[in-house]
Amino acid sequence: MKYADIERSVRAVLHELPGHVQLVAAAKTRTAGEVRAAIEAGVRIIGYNYVQEAEHIRQEITADVKWHMIGHLQRNKARKALELFDMIETLDSAKLARTIDQINTDTDRVTPILIEVNSGREEAKAGVFPEDAEALVREIAGMQRVRVMGLMTMGPFSDDPEDSRPYFRTTAEVYRDLGRLKLAGVEMRYLSMGMSDSYRVAIEEGANLVRIGTKLFGPRES
Ligand SMILES: *Cc1c(COP(=O)(O)O)cnc(C)c1O
């Protein structure tokens, strides 16, 4: 898409989002120029699915923005990921959390993470089942250099955003339940749900972080 069109789309989405909702620009496959145009129009958080792609684009961006990992993180890429990203939105195992905690002892960094919830209970999808989120949160709560700050979910793919509502609702319930526990070392501050087609439904169900790609940048070339 032309830079001017990206800027227009970003401004329209930012204008539409309620004040308490933050936008993550899901930037996979986009060029540094496209990402820069989005930043120019007000994007403050960039989401990437792959460590290598983020590394490449980050070198080209000088603006002071935040970087979120929104794809599945492999443990052997964790060290690099911790250098590149301000938040990992997709944590779904104690093992990965322990790896991050361990790496951070070298630098004394504390990494904010969201727990990815497999709200559709899909076989092939990453994330923990809703009923397993609490146990994982409790386990990570004891780690000094990993900080749980909320939940993230994708939900099953569908053409109709209304189909996503029950999955968003389930995740929001888990989020609120965990918040009520007031666990030491855990904050339930971010609920990351909703993409280009589904962010309105997600916000109605309580999302305060939405990850949007196509609606800002146009269709991805396959
Ligand atoms: C690509 C992606 C998005 C954004 O999807 P769009 O439909 O392009 O808005 C959101 N979340 C994740 C994890 C993604 O990979």
Tab-separated table of C-alpha atoms and ligand atoms in Angstrom:
chain	number	residue	atom	x	y	z
A	1	MET	CA	0.000	0.000	0.000
A	2	LYS	CA	1.118	3.580	-0.540
A	3	TYR	CA	2.560	5.231	2.562
A	4	ALA	CA	-0.163	7.887	2.518
A	5	ASP	CA	-2.820	5.154	2.543
A	6	ILE	CA	-1.146	3.397	5.475
A	7	GLU	CA	-1.034	6.671	7.378
A	8	ARG	CA	-4.715	7.280	6.666
A	9	SER	CA	-5.674	3.770	7.814
A	10	VAL	CA	-3.619	4.043	10.995
A	11	ARG	CA	-5.165	7.392	11.883
A	12	ALA	CA	-8.672	6.041	11.253
A	13	VAL	CA	-8.097	3.024	13.510
A	14	LEU	CA	-6.444	5.099	16.248
A	15	HIS	CA	-9.333	7.538	16.076
A	16	GLU	CA	-11.813	4.711	16.448
A	17	LEU	CA	-10.164	2.883	19.350
A	18	PRO	CA	-11.424	3.795	22.820
A	19	GLY	CA	-8.853	5.589	24.968
A	20	HIS	CA	-8.037	2.558	27.111
A	21	VAL	CA	-7.220	0.344	24.107
A	22	GLN	CA	-3.687	0.224	22.697
A	23	LEU	CA	-2.851	-0.690	19.131
A	24	VAL	CA	-0.204	-3.219	18.179
A	25	ALA	CA	0.619	-2.921	14.472
A	26	ALA	CA	1.071	-6.536	13.313
A	27	ALA	CA	3.836	-5.924	10.806
A	28	LYS	CA	4.808	-9.318	9.420
A	29	THR	CA	5.897	-9.169	5.748
A	30	ARG	CA	5.840	-5.333	5.729
A	31	THR	CA	8.803	-3.256	4.632
A	32	ALA	CA	10.661	-0.863	6.908
A	33	GLY	CA	9.153	2.002	4.894
A	34	GLU	CA	5.643	0.743	5.551
A	35	VAL	CA	6.357	0.343	9.249
A	36	ARG	CA	7.837	3.851	9.347
A	37	ALA	CA	4.670	5.244	7.727
A	38	ALA	CA	2.578	3.555	10.419
A	39	ILE	CA	4.783	5.051	13.139
A	40	GLU	CA	4.543	8.448	11.473
A	41	ALA	CA	0.755	8.208	11.798
A	42	GLY	CA	0.875	7.342	15.486
A	43	VAL	CA	1.649	3.646	15.951
A	44	ARG	CA	3.637	3.135	19.169
A	45	ILE	CA	3.802	-0.674	19.372
A	46	ILE	CA	5.025	-2.952	16.584
A	47	GLY	CA	4.259	-6.696	16.659
A	48	TYR	CA	6.372	-9.308	14.947
A	49	ASN	CA	5.958	-13.069	14.622
A	50	TYR	CA	9.552	-13.962	13.934
A	51	VAL	CA	12.769	-13.006	15.672
A	52	GLN	CA	14.735	-12.720	12.460
A	53	GLU	CA	12.242	-10.472	10.703
A	54	ALA	CA	12.034	-8.192	13.735
A	55	GLU	CA	15.806	-7.996	13.919
A	56	HIS	CA	16.010	-6.998	10.274
A	57	ILE	CA	13.326	-4.300	10.489
A	58	ARG	CA	14.437	-2.948	13.867
A	59	GLN	CA	17.776	-1.998	12.382
A	60	GLU	CA	15.928	0.261	9.959
A	61	ILE	CA	13.709	1.985	12.513
A	62	THR	CA	15.109	4.703	14.734
A	63	ALA	CA	11.816	5.877	16.252
A	64	ASP	CA	11.251	5.177	19.931
A	65	VAL	CA	8.545	2.513	19.752
A	66	LYS	CA	7.844	-0.705	21.632
A	67	TRP	CA	8.272	-4.138	20.077
A	68	HIS	CA	6.046	-7.087	20.920
A	69	MET	CA	6.624	-10.713	20.013
A	70	ILE	CA	3.257	-12.036	18.823
A	71	GLY	CA	4.380	-15.271	17.170
A	72	HIS	CA	5.420	-18.531	18.776
A	73	LEU	CA	8.847	-18.207	20.372
A	74	GLN	CA	11.248	-21.117	20.082
A	75	ARG	CA	13.490	-21.585	23.086
A	76	ASN	CA	16.651	-21.495	20.990
A	77	LYS	CA	15.645	-18.003	19.806
A	78	ALA	CA	14.852	-16.703	23.281
A	79	ARG	CA	18.145	-14.899	23.907
A	80	LYS	CA	17.862	-12.915	20.690
A	81	ALA	CA	14.172	-12.273	21.294
A	82	LEU	CA	14.915	-10.755	24.687
A	83	GLU	CA	17.283	-8.285	23.081
A	84	LEU	CA	14.714	-7.271	20.470
A	85	PHE	CA	11.331	-7.309	22.165
A	86	ASP	CA	9.870	-5.293	25.028
A	87	MET	CA	7.141	-7.864	25.609
A	88	ILE	CA	6.541	-11.511	24.723
A	89	GLU	CA	2.779	-11.913	24.166
A	90	THR	CA	2.889	-15.628	23.472
A	91	LEU	CA	4.331	-17.396	26.477
A	92	ASP	CA	2.719	-20.793	26.940
A	93	SER	CA	5.081	-22.997	28.904
A	94	ALA	CA	6.922	-22.938	32.206
A	95	LYS	CA	9.920	-24.303	30.387
A	96	LEU	CA	10.155	-21.258	28.101
A	97	ALA	CA	9.566	-18.960	31.078
A	98	ARG	CA	12.400	-20.652	32.958
A	99	THR	CA	14.690	-20.208	29.948
A	100	ILE	CA	13.850	-16.487	29.809
A	101	ASP	CA	14.332	-16.125	33.575
A	102	GLN	CA	17.713	-17.823	33.286
A	103	ILE	CA	18.932	-15.699	30.361
A	104	ASN	CA	17.858	-12.546	32.199
A	105	THR	CA	20.072	-13.305	35.195
A	106	ASP	CA	23.005	-12.232	33.009
A	107	THR	CA	21.551	-8.776	32.419
A	108	ASP	CA	19.214	-8.262	35.377
A	109	ARG	CA	16.427	-7.543	32.921
A	110	VAL	CA	12.816	-8.366	33.772
A	111	THR	CA	10.763	-9.432	30.758
A	112	PRO	CA	7.039	-8.623	30.684
A	113	ILE	CA	5.048	-11.488	29.192
A	114	LEU	CA	1.458	-12.354	28.377
A	115	ILE	CA	0.207	-15.913	28.669
A	116	GLU	CA	-1.161	-17.169	25.364
A	117	VAL	CA	-4.485	-18.914	25.850
A	118	ASN	CA	-5.651	-21.514	23.337
A	119	SER	CA	-9.235	-20.407	23.794
A	120	GLY	CA	-10.540	-22.565	20.944
A	121	ARG	CA	-8.810	-25.675	22.357
A	122	GLU	CA	-7.364	-26.279	18.913
A	123	GLU	CA	-5.026	-29.234	18.544
A	124	ALA	CA	-2.473	-27.470	16.352
A	125	LYS	CA	-2.499	-24.083	18.084
A	126	ALA	CA	-0.077	-22.720	20.642
A	127	GLY	CA	-1.231	-21.577	24.052
A	128	VAL	CA	-2.530	-23.148	27.229
A	129	PHE	CA	-6.116	-24.223	27.665
A	130	PRO	CA	-8.154	-21.718	29.702
A	131	GLU	CA	-8.302	-24.009	32.738
A	132	ASP	CA	-4.512	-24.402	32.735
A	133	ALA	CA	-3.665	-20.702	32.696
A	134	GLU	CA	-3.783	-20.272	36.477
A	135	ALA	CA	-1.277	-23.043	37.173
A	136	LEU	CA	1.159	-21.572	34.649
A	137	VAL	CA	0.723	-18.058	36.033
A	138	ARG	CA	1.367	-19.334	39.569
A	139	GLU	CA	4.500	-21.097	38.445
A	140	ILE	CA	5.880	-18.018	36.649
A	141	ALA	CA	4.909	-15.740	39.546
A	142	GLY	CA	7.808	-17.214	41.478
A	143	MET	CA	10.363	-16.263	38.819
A	144	GLN	CA	12.231	-13.021	39.484
A	145	ARG	CA	12.957	-11.977	35.907
A	146	VAL	CA	9.729	-12.839	34.096
A	147	ARG	CA	6.655	-10.764	34.857
A	148	VAL	CA	3.155	-11.900	33.948
A	149	MET	CA	1.201	-8.865	32.766
A	150	GLY	CA	-1.874	-10.376	31.184
A	151	LEU	CA	-3.273	-12.749	28.593
A	152	MET	CA	-3.335	-13.032	24.828
A	153	THR	CA	-5.520	-15.154	22.578
A	154	MET	CA	-6.066	-15.713	18.878
A	155	GLY	CA	-9.203	-17.852	18.805
A	156	PRO	CA	-10.140	-20.097	15.891
A	157	PHE	CA	-10.105	-18.516	12.450
A	158	SER	CA	-13.483	-17.602	11.010
A	159	ASP	CA	-14.891	-15.267	8.403
A	160	ASP	CA	-17.501	-14.057	10.839
A	161	PRO	CA	-16.104	-12.042	13.773
A	162	GLU	CA	-19.136	-12.955	15.872
A	163	ASP	CA	-17.823	-16.521	15.890
A	164	SER	CA	-14.856	-15.233	17.905
A	165	ARG	CA	-16.952	-13.739	20.675
A	166	PRO	CA	-17.261	-16.837	22.880
A	167	TYR	CA	-13.495	-17.409	22.759
A	168	PHE	CA	-12.773	-13.793	23.623
A	169	ARG	CA	-15.327	-13.985	26.412
A	170	THR	CA	-13.780	-17.123	27.882
A	171	THR	CA	-10.321	-15.539	27.819
A	172	ALA	CA	-11.638	-12.348	29.415
A	173	GLU	CA	-13.208	-14.422	32.213
A	174	VAL	CA	-9.893	-16.130	32.910
A	175	TYR	CA	-8.214	-12.694	32.859
A	176	ARG	CA	-10.640	-11.278	35.400
A	177	ASP	CA	-10.488	-14.386	37.601
A	178	LEU	CA	-6.697	-14.217	37.661
A	179	GLY	CA	-6.837	-10.503	38.452
A	180	ARG	CA	-9.067	-11.188	41.459
A	181	LEU	CA	-6.489	-13.622	42.878
A	182	LYS	CA	-4.056	-10.705	43.328
A	183	LEU	CA	-1.053	-12.997	43.126
A	184	ALA	CA	2.254	-11.494	44.207
A	185	GLY	CA	4.449	-10.706	41.204
A	186	VAL	CA	1.526	-10.889	38.766
A	187	GLU	CA	-0.335	-8.023	37.141
A	188	MET	CA	-3.414	-8.496	34.991
A	189	ARG	CA	-3.043	-5.300	32.984
A	190	TYR	CA	-3.161	-6.351	29.329
A	191	LEU	CA	-5.739	-8.442	27.520
A	192	SER	CA	-4.542	-8.859	23.935
A	193	MET	CA	-7.354	-10.031	21.636
A	194	GLY	CA	-8.669	-9.148	18.212
A	195	MET	CA	-7.254	-8.661	14.727
A	196	SER	CA	-8.413	-6.685	11.679
A	197	ASP	CA	-11.721	-8.521	11.366
A	198	SER	CA	-12.452	-9.078	15.015
A	199	TYR	CA	-11.055	-6.203	17.071
A	200	ARG	CA	-14.436	-4.546	17.594
A	201	VAL	CA	-15.890	-7.727	19.067
A	202	ALA	CA	-12.701	-8.216	21.109
A	203	ILE	CA	-12.963	-4.721	22.602
A	204	GLU	CA	-16.606	-5.329	23.485
A	205	GLU	CA	-15.436	-8.399	25.354
A	206	GLY	CA	-12.739	-6.522	27.253
A	207	ALA	CA	-9.586	-6.398	25.103
A	208	ASN	CA	-7.290	-3.459	25.808
A	209	LEU	CA	-4.583	-4.452	23.353
A	210	VAL	CA	-5.539	-5.225	19.728
A	211	ARG	CA	-3.176	-6.631	17.103
A	212	ILE	CA	-4.024	-5.285	13.674
A	213	GLY	CA	-2.201	-5.846	10.397
A	214	THR	CA	-4.285	-5.969	7.233
A	215	LYS	CA	-6.517	-3.056	8.175
A	216	LEU	CA	-3.478	-0.794	8.560
A	217	PHE	CA	-1.193	-2.051	5.815
A	218	GLY	CA	-3.536	-3.662	3.292
A	219	PRO	CA	-3.698	-7.333	2.263
A	220	ARG	CA	-0.517	-9.361	2.614
A	221	GLU	CA	1.020	-10.757	-0.530
A	222	SER	CA	1.102	-14.514	-0.267
B	1	LIG	C1	-0.921	-11.343	11.566
B	1	LIG	C2	-1.363	-11.343	12.983
B	1	LIG	C3	-2.318	-10.441	13.467
B	1	LIG	C4	-3.015	-9.425	12.564
B	1	LIG	O1	-3.786	-10.060	11.607
B	1	LIG	P1	-4.621	-9.187	10.538
B	1	LIG	O2	-5.742	-10.065	10.176
B	1	LIG	O3	-3.688	-8.927	9.404
B	1	LIG	O4	-5.045	-7.950	11.222
B	1	LIG	C5	-2.643	-10.476	14.800
B	1	LIG	N1	-2.089	-11.361	15.652
B	1	LIG	C6	-1.168	-12.249	15.238
B	1	LIG	C7	-0.598	-13.191	16.214
B	1	LIG	C8	-0.787	-12.275	13.916
B	1	LIG	O5	0.112	-13.178	13.501
